[in-house]
mmCIF file of C-alpha atoms in Angstrom:
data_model
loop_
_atom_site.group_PDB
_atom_site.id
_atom_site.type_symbol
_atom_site.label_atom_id
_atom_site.label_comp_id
_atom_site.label_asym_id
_atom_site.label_seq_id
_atom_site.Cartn_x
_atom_site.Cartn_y
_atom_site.Cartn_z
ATOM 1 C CA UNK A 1 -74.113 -15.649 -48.085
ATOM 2 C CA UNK A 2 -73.931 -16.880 -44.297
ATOM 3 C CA UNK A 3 -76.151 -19.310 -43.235
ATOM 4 C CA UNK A 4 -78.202 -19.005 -39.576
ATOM 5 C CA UNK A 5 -75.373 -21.978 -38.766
ATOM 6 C CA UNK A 6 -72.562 -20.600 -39.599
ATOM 7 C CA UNK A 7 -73.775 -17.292 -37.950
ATOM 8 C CA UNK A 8 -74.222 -19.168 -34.963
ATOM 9 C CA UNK A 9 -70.510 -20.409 -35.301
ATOM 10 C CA UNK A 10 -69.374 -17.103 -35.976
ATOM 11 C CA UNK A 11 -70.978 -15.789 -33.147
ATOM 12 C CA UNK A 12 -69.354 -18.457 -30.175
ATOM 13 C CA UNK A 13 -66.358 -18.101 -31.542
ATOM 14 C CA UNK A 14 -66.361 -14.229 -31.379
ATOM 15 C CA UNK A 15 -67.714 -14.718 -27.753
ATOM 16 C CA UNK A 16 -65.522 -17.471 -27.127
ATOM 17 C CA UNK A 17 -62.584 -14.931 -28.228
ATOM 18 C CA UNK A 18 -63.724 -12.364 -25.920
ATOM 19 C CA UNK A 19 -64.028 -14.425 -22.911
ATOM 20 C CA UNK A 20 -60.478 -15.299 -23.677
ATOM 21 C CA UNK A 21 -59.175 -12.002 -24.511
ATOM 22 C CA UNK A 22 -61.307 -11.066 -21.021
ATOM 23 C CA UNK A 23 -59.311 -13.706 -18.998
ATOM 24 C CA UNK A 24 -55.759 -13.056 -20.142
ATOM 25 C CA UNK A 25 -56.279 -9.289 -19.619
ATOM 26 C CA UNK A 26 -57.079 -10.060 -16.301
ATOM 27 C CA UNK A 27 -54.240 -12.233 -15.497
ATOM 28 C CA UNK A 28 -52.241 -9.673 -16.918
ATOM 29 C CA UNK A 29 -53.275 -7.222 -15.001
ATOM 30 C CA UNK A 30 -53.352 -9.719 -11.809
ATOM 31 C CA UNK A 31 -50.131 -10.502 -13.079
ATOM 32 C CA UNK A 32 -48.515 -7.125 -12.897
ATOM 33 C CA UNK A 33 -50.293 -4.887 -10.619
ATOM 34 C CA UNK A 34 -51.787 -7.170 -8.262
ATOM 35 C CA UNK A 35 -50.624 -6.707 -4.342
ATOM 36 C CA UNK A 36 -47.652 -10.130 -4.244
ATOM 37 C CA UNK A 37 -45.512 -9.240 -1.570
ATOM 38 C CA UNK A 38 -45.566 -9.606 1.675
ATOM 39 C CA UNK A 39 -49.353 -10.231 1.664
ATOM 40 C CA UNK A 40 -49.695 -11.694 5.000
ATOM 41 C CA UNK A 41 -47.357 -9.115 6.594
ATOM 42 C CA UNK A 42 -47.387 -5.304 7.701
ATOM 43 C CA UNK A 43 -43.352 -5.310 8.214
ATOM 44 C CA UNK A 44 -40.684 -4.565 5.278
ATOM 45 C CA UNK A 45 -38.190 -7.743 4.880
ATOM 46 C CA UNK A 46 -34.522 -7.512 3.949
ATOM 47 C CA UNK A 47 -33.241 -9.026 1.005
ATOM 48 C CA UNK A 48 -29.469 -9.141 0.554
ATOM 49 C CA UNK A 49 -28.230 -9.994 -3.510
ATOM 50 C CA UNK A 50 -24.837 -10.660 -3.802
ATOM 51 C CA UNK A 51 -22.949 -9.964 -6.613
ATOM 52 C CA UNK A 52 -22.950 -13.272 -8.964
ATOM 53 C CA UNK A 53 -26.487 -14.247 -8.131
ATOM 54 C CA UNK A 54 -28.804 -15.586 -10.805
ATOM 55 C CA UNK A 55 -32.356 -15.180 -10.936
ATOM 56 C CA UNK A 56 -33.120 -18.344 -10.179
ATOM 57 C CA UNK A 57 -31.337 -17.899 -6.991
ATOM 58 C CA UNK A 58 -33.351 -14.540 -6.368
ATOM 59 C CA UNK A 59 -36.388 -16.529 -7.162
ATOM 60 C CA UNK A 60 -35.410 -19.014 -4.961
ATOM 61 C CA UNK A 61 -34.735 -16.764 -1.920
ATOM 62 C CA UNK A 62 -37.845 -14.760 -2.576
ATOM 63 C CA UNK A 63 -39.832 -18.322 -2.112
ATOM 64 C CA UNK A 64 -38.505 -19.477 0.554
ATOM 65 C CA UNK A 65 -38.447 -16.455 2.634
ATOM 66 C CA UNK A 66 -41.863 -15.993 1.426
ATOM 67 C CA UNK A 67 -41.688 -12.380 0.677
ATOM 68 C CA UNK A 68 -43.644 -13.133 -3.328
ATOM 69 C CA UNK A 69 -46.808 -14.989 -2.175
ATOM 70 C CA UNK A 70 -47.693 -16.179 -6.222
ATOM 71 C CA UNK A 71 -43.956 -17.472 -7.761
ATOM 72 C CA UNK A 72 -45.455 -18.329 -11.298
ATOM 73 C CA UNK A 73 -46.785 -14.839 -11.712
ATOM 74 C CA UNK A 74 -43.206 -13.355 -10.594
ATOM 75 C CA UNK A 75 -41.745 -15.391 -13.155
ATOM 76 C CA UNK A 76 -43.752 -14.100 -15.987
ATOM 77 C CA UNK A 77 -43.842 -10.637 -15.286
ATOM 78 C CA UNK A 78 -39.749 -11.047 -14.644
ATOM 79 C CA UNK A 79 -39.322 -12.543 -18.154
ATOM 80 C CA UNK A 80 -41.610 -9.810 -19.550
ATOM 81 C CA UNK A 81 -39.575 -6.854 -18.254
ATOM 82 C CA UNK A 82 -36.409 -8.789 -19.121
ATOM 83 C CA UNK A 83 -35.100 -9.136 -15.218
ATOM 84 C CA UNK A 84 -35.026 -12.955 -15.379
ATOM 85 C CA UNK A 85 -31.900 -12.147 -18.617
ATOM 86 C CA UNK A 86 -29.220 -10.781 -16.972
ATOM 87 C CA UNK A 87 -31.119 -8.186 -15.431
ATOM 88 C CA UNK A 88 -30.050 -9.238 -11.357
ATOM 89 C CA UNK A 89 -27.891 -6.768 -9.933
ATOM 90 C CA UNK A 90 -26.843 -6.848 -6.512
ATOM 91 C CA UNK A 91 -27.803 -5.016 -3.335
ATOM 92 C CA UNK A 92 -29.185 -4.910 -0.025
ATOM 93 C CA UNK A 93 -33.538 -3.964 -0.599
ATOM 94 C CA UNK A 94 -35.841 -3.219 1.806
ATOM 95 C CA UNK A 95 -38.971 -4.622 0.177
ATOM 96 C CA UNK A 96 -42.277 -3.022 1.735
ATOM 97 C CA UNK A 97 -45.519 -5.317 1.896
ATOM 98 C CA UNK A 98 -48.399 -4.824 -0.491
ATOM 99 C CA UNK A 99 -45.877 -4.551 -3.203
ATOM 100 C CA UNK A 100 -47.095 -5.353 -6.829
ATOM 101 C CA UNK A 101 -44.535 -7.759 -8.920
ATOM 102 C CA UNK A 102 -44.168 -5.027 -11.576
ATOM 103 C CA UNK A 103 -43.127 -2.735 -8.389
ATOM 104 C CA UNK A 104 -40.478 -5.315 -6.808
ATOM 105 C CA UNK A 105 -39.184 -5.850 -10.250
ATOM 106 C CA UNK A 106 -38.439 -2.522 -11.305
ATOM 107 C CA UNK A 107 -36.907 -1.799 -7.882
ATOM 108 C CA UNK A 108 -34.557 -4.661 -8.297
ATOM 109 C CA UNK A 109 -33.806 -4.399 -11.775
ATOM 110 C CA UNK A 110 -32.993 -0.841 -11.380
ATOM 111 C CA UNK A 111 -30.286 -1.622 -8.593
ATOM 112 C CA UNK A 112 -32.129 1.083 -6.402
ATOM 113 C CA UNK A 113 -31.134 -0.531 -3.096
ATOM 114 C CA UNK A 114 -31.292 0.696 0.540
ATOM 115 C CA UNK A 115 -27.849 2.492 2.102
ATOM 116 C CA UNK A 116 -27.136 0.393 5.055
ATOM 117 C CA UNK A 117 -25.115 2.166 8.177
ATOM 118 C CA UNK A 118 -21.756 1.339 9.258
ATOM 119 C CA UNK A 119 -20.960 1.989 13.015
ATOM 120 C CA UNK A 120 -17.677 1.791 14.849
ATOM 121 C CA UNK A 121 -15.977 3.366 18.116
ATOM 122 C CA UNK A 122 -13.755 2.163 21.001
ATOM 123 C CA UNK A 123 -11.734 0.502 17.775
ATOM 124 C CA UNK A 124 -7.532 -0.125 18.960
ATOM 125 C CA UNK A 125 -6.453 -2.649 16.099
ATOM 126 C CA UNK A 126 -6.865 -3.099 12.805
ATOM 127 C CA UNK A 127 -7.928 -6.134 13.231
ATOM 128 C CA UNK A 128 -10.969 -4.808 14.846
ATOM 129 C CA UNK A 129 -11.296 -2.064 12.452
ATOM 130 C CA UNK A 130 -11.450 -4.353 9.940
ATOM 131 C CA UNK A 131 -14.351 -6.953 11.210
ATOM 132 C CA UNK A 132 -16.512 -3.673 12.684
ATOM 133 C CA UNK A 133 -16.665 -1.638 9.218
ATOM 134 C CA UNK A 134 -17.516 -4.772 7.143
ATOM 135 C CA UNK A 135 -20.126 -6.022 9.525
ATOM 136 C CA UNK A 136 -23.086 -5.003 7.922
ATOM 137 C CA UNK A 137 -21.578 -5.389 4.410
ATOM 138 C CA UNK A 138 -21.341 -7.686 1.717
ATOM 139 C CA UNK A 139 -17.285 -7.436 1.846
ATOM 140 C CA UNK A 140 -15.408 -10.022 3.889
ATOM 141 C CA UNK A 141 -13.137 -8.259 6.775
ATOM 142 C CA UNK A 142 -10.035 -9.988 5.292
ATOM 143 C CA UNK A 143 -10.818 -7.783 2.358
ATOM 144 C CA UNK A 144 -11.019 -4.796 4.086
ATOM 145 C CA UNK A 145 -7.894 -5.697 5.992
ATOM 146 C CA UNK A 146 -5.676 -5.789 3.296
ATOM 147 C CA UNK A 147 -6.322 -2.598 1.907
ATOM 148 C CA UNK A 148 -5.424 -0.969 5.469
ATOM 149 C CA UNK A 149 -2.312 -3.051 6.029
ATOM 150 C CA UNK A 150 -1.121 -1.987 2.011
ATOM 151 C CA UNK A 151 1.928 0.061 3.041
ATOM 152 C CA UNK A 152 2.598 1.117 -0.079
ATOM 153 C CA UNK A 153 -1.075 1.985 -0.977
ATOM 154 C CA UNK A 154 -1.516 3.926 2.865
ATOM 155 C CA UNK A 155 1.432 5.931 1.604
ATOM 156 C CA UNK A 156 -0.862 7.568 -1.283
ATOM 157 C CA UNK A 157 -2.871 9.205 1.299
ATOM 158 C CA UNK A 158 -0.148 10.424 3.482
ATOM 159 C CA UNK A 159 -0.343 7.421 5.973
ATOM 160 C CA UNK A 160 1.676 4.939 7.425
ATOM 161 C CA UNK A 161 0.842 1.429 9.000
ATOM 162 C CA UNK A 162 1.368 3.400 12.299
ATOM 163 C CA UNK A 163 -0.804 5.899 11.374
ATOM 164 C CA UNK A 164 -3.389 5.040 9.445
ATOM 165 C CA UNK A 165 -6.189 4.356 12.022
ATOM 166 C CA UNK A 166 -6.025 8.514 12.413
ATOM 167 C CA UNK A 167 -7.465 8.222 9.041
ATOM 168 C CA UNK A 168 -10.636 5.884 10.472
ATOM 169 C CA UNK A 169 -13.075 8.905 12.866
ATOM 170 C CA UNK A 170 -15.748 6.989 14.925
ATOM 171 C CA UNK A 171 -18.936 7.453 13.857
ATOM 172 C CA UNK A 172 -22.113 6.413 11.879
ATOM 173 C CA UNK A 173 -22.397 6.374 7.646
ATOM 174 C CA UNK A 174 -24.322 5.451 5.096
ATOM 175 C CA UNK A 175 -23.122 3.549 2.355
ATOM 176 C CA UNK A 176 -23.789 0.403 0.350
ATOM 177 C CA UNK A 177 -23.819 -2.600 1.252
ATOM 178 C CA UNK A 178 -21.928 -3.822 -2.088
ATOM 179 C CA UNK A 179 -19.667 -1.105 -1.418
ATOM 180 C CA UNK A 180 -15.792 -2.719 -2.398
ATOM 181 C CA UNK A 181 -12.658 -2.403 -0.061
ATOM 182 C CA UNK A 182 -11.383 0.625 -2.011
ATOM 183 C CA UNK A 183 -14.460 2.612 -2.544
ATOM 184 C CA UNK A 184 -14.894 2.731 1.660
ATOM 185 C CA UNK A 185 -11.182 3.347 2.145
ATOM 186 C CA UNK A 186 -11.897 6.470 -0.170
ATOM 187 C CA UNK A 187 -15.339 6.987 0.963
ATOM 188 C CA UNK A 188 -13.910 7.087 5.031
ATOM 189 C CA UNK A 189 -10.990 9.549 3.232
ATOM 190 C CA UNK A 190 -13.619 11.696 2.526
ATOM 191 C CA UNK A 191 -14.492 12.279 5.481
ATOM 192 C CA UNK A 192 -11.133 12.279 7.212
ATOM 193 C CA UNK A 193 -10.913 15.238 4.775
ATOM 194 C CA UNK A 194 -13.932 16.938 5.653
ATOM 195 C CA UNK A 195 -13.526 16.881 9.069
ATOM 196 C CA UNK A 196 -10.094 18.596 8.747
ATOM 197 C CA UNK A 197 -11.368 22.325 7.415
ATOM 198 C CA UNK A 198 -8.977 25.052 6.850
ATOM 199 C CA UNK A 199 -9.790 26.215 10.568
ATOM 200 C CA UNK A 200 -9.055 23.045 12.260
ATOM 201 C CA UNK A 201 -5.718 22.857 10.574
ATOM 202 C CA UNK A 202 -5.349 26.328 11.331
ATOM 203 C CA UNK A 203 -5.520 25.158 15.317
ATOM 204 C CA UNK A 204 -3.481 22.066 14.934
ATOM 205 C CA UNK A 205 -0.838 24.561 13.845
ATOM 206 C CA UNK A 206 -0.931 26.551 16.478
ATOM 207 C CA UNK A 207 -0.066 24.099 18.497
ATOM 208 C CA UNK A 208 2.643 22.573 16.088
ATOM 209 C CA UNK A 209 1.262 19.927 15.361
ATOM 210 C CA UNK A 210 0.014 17.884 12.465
ATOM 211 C CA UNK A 211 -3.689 16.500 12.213
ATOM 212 C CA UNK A 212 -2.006 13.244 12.784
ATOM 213 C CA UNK A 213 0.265 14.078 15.850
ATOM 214 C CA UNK A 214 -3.517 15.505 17.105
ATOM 215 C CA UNK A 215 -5.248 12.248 16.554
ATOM 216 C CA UNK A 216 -2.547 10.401 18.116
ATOM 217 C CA UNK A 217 -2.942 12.586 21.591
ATOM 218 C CA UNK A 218 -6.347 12.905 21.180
ATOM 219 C CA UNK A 219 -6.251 8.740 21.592
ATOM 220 C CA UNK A 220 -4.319 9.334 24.443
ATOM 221 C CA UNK A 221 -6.871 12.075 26.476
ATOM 222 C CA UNK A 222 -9.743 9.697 24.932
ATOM 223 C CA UNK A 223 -7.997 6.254 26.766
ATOM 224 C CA UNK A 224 -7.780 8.933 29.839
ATOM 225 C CA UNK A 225 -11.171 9.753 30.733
ATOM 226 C CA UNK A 226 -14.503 9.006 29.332
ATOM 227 C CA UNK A 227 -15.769 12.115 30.343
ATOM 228 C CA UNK A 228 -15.868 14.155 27.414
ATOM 229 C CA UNK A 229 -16.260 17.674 29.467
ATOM 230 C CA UNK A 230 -12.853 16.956 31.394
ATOM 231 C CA UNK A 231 -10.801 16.136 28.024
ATOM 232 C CA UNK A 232 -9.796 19.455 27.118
ATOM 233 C CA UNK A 233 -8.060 19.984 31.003
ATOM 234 C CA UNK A 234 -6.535 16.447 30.402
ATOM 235 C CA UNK A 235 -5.671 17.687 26.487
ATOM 236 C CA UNK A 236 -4.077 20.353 28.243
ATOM 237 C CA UNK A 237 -2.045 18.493 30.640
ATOM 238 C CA UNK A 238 -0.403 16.825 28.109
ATOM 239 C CA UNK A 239 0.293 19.751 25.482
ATOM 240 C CA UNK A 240 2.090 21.238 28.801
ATOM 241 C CA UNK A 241 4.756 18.516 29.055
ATOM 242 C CA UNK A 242 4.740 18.615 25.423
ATOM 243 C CA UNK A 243 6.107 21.791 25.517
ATOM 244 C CA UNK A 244 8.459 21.224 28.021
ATOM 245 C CA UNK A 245 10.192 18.274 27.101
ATOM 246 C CA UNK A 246 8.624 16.125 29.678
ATOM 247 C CA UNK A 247 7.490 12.564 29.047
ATOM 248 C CA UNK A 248 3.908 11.896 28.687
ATOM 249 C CA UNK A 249 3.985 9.220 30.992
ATOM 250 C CA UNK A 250 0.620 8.034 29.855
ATOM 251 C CA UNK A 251 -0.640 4.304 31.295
ATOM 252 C CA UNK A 252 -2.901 3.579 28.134
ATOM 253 C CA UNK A 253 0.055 3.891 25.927
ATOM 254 C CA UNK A 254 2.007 0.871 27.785
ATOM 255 C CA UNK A 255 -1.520 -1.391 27.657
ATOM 256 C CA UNK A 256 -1.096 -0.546 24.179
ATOM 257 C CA UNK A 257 2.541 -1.608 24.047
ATOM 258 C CA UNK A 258 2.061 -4.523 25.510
ATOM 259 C CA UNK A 259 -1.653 -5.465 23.517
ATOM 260 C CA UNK A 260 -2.751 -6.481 26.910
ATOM 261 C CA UNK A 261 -5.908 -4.704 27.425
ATOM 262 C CA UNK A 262 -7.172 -6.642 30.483
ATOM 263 C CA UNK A 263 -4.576 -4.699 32.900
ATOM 264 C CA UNK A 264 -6.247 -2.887 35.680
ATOM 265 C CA UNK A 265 -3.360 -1.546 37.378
ATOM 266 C CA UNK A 266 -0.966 -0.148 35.880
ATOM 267 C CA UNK A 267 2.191 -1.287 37.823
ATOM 268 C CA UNK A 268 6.508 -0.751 37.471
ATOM 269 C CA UNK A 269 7.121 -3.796 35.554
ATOM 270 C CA UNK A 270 4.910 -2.729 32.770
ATOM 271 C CA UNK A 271 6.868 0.421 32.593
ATOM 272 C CA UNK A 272 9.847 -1.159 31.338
ATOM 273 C CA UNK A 273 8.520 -2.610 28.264
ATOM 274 C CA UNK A 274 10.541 -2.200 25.397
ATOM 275 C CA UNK A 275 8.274 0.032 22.495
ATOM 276 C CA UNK A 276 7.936 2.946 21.293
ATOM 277 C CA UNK A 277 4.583 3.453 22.975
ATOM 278 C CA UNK A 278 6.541 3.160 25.974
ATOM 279 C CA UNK A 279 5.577 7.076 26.731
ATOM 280 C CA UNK A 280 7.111 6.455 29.991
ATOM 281 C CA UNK A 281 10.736 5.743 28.427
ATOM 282 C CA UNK A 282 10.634 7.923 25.713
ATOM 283 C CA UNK A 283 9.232 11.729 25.238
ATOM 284 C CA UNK A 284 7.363 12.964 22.896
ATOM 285 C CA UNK A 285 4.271 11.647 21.405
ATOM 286 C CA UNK A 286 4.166 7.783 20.126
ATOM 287 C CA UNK A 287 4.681 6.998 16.673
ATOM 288 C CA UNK A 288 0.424 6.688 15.990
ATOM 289 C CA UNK A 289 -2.890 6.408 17.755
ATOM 290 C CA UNK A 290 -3.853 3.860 20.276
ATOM 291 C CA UNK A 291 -7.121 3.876 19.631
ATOM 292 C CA UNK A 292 -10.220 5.598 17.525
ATOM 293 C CA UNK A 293 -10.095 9.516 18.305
ATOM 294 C CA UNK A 294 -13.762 10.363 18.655
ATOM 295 C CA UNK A 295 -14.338 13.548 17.317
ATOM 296 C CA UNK A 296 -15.257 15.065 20.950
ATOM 297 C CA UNK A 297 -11.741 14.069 21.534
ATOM 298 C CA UNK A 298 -9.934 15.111 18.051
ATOM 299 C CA UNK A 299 -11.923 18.908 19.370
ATOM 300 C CA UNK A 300 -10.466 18.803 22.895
ATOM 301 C CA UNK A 301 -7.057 19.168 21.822
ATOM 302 C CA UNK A 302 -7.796 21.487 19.081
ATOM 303 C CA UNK A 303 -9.892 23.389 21.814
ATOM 304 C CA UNK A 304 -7.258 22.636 24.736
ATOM 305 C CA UNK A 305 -8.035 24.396 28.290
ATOM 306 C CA UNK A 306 -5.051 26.811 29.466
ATOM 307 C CA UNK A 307 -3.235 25.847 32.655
ATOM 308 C CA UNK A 308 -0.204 25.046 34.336
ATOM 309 C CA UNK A 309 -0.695 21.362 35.455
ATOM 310 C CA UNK A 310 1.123 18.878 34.398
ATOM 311 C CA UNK A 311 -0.137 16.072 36.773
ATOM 312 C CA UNK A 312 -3.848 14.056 36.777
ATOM 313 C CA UNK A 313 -5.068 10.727 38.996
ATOM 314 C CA UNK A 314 -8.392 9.590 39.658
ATOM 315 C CA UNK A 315 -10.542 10.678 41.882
ATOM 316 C CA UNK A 316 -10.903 8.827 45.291
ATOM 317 C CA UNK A 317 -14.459 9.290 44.580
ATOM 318 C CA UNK A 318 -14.741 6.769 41.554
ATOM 319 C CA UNK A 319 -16.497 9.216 39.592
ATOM 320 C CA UNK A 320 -14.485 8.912 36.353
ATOM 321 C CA UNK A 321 -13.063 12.819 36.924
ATOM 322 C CA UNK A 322 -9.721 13.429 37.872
ATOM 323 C CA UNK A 323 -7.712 15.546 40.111
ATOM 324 C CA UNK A 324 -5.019 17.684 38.623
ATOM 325 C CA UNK A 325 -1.494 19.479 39.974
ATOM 326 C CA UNK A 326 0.728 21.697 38.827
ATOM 327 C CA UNK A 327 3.697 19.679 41.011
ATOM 328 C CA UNK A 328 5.179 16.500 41.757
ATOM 329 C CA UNK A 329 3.659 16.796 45.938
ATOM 330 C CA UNK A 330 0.624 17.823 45.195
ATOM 331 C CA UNK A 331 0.247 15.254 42.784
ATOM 332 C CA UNK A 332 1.425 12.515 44.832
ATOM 333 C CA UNK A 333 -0.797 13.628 47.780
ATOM 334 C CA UNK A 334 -3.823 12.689 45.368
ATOM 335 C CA UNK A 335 -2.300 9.605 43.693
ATOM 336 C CA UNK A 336 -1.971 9.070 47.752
ATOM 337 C CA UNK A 337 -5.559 9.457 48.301
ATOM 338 C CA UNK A 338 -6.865 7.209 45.391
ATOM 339 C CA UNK A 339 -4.337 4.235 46.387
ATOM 340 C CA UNK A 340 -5.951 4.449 49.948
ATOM 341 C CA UNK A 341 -9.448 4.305 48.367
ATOM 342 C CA UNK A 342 -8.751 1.832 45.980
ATOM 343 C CA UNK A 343 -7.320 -0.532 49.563
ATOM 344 C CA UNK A 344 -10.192 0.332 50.979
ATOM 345 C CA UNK A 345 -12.576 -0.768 48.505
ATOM 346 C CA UNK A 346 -10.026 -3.942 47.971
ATOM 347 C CA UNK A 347 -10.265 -3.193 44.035
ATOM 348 C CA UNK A 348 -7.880 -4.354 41.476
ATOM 349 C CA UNK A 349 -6.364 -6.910 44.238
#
C-alpha cells in the first residue's frame, strides 16, 4: 500500500513529467512550424546550391546571409527529416519570408527550385554566345563553349561551326539554373525546332532556300536596319539579287570578315578583304550568319515584300529608314545625298 509520501513523490514526478513532456512539445512544435526565415524581412532572398555542397555549407550560407534567424532549431528539424544525410541537392531557391524550417526544408530537400531566365540578342561570336547564355547559370561559359565549337557533335544536328549560331534564336527562356552544357544545347534545339513548323519550311522553300541559308540573310537584313517594319523591303532587296546572280554587296558582312566591329564607314580598302564573307567579292550568300537572327527578322524573309529594287542607302534624314532603287543612278543620286549629309554634319570624320 502507498504511503501519503510516496504519493506525494508519485505525484511531482507525474507533474514533473508533464511539464517536461509540455516543454519539448512545444519546442517541437517551435521547432518545426514556427515562422524562421526571413523574420526581419518582407522580400524573398536567393539562394544558389551548387552541385557538391554539403549541408554544412548550406547551413553555413543560410547563417551568414541570415535568411534562418534560429540555426540550432534548423539543425534539428534538418536531421529529423533526414536533409542534413545526403539529402542537399542543388538549385537556385527563391526562399519567401515567414517561412517555417519544416517549409524551407522540404522545399530544399525536394530539389523544387525556381527556373531562372536566360536572355540573349545582338550575339555575333560564339564567344559571346557562350558568356551571355551561361550568365545566370551555374555552368561556366568555357563549358558551354565547347559543346558549340564540337564539330563533330554540331554535325548530329545538321550544323556546322559556320552555322551553328542559326541554331541559337534571340530570345527569353526558362530553364534551370543547374541546367548542364548538353541539356541547353538540346533544350535551345528544341526550340530551333519549334520555331521551324511545317509552314515556315514550306516558305523557306519557296524561296529555295534552307532554314539555314534564311537565318544567314535574315542576319544580314537584321545588321541592315533596326527597324523591324522596313526588313521585309530590305529582305526583298536582297532575295532580288539573289535571284539574279548579283552580289549582295552587304557592308555588315565585311565588319564581320574583318571582326572589326568599331568601323563606321564602310570604305574601298575594306572591300578587298580576303573571306568568304567578303559578299562584295563573291555572290551568293556567306557560308553562315553574322549575327543572332531575331525572329522579326527570321519572318521578314519568310514574309519578303515584292519589288524590283535592288539598291538601299540611308536616309539623309538619320532616321534609321532607307531609300531604295531599282538602278544603279537612282541609287547613286541617294548614296549622293547621304554622303553630303553625313559632310555636313562632319560625322564619321
Amino acid at each position: 500500500m502507498l504511503t501519503d509520501k510516496k504519493r506525494k513523490y508519485i505525484l511531482v514526478g507525474l507533474v514533473a513529467f508533464s511539464v517536461l513532456l509540455t516543454s519539448l512539445s512545444f519546442y517541437f512544435y517551435q521547432a518545426f512550424f514556427s515562422p524562421n526565415v526571413l523574420i526581419d524581412s518582407d522580400e524573398p532572398a536567393v539562394l544558389n546550391i551548387p552541385k557538391g555542397s554539403t549541408f554544412s555549407q548550406v547551413r553555413q550560407e543560410l547563417l551568414d546571409r541570415e535568411i534562418v534567424n534560429e540555426v540550432v532549431t534548423f539543425s534539428f528539424v534538418a536531421k529529423v527529416m533526414n536533409y542534413s544525410e545526403g539529402g542537399v541537392k542543388p538549385g537556385h531557391y527563391v526562399i519567401e519570408p515567414k517561412l517555417s524550417n519544416k517549409e524551407l526544408i522540404t522545399i530544399l530537400r525536394s530539389g523544387r527550385q525556381t527556373p531562372v531566365n536566360i536572355t540573349f540578342n545582338n550575339i555575333r561570336l560564339k564567344k559571346e554566345l557562350a558568356d551571355k547564355i551561361t550568365s545566370t547559370l551555374e555552368m561556366g561559359k568555357d563549358d558551354f563553349l565547347s559543346v558549340i565549337q564540337d564539330e563533330a557533335f554540331v554535325e548530329k544536328y545538321g550544323f556546322n561551326s559556320q552555322t551553328i549560331m542559326a541554331m541559337f534564336i534571340p530570345n527569353t527562356y526558362e530553364v534551370y539554373w543547374t541546367i548542364s552544357p548538353l541539356e541547353l544545347f538540346e533544350r535551345m534545339y528544341k526550340e530551333y525546332e519549334r520555331y521551324w513548323t511545317e509552314e515556315r519550311l514550306a516558305k523557306a522553300e519557296a524561296i529555295q532556300m534552307t532554314p539555314l541559308e534564311v537565318a544567314t540573310l535574315a542576319s544580314i537584313v537584321q545588321s541592315e536596319t533596326n527597324k523591324a517594319d522596313e526588313r521585309p523591303i530590305v529582305a526583298g532587296v536582297y532575295i532580288n539579287r539573289l535571284e539574279r546572280g548579283i552580289p549582295l554587296q552587304a557592308d555588315p558582312t565585311l565588319l564581320f570578315a574583318l571582326k572589326d566591329f568599331t568601323i563606321k564607314r564602310v570604305l574601298n580598302v575594306h572591300k578587298e578583304v580576303e573571306s568568304p564573307y567578303n559578299t562584295y567579292k563573291y555572290a551568293g550568300l556567306p557560308p553562315g550568319p553574322i549575327v543572332l537572327p531575331e525572329i522579326s527578322s527570321l519572318n521578314a524573309v519568310l514574309n519578303f515584300q515584292t519589288h524590283n529594287y535592288l539598291y538601299f542607302c540611308a536616309k539623309e534624314d538619320f532616321s534609321g529608314y532607307h531609300s531604295f532603287a531599282t538602278n544603279l543612278r537612282d541609287h547613286m543620286i541617294n548614296a549622293r545625298r547621304y554622303q553630303n549629309a553625313l559632310n555636313a554634319a562632319k560625322i564619321f570624320k
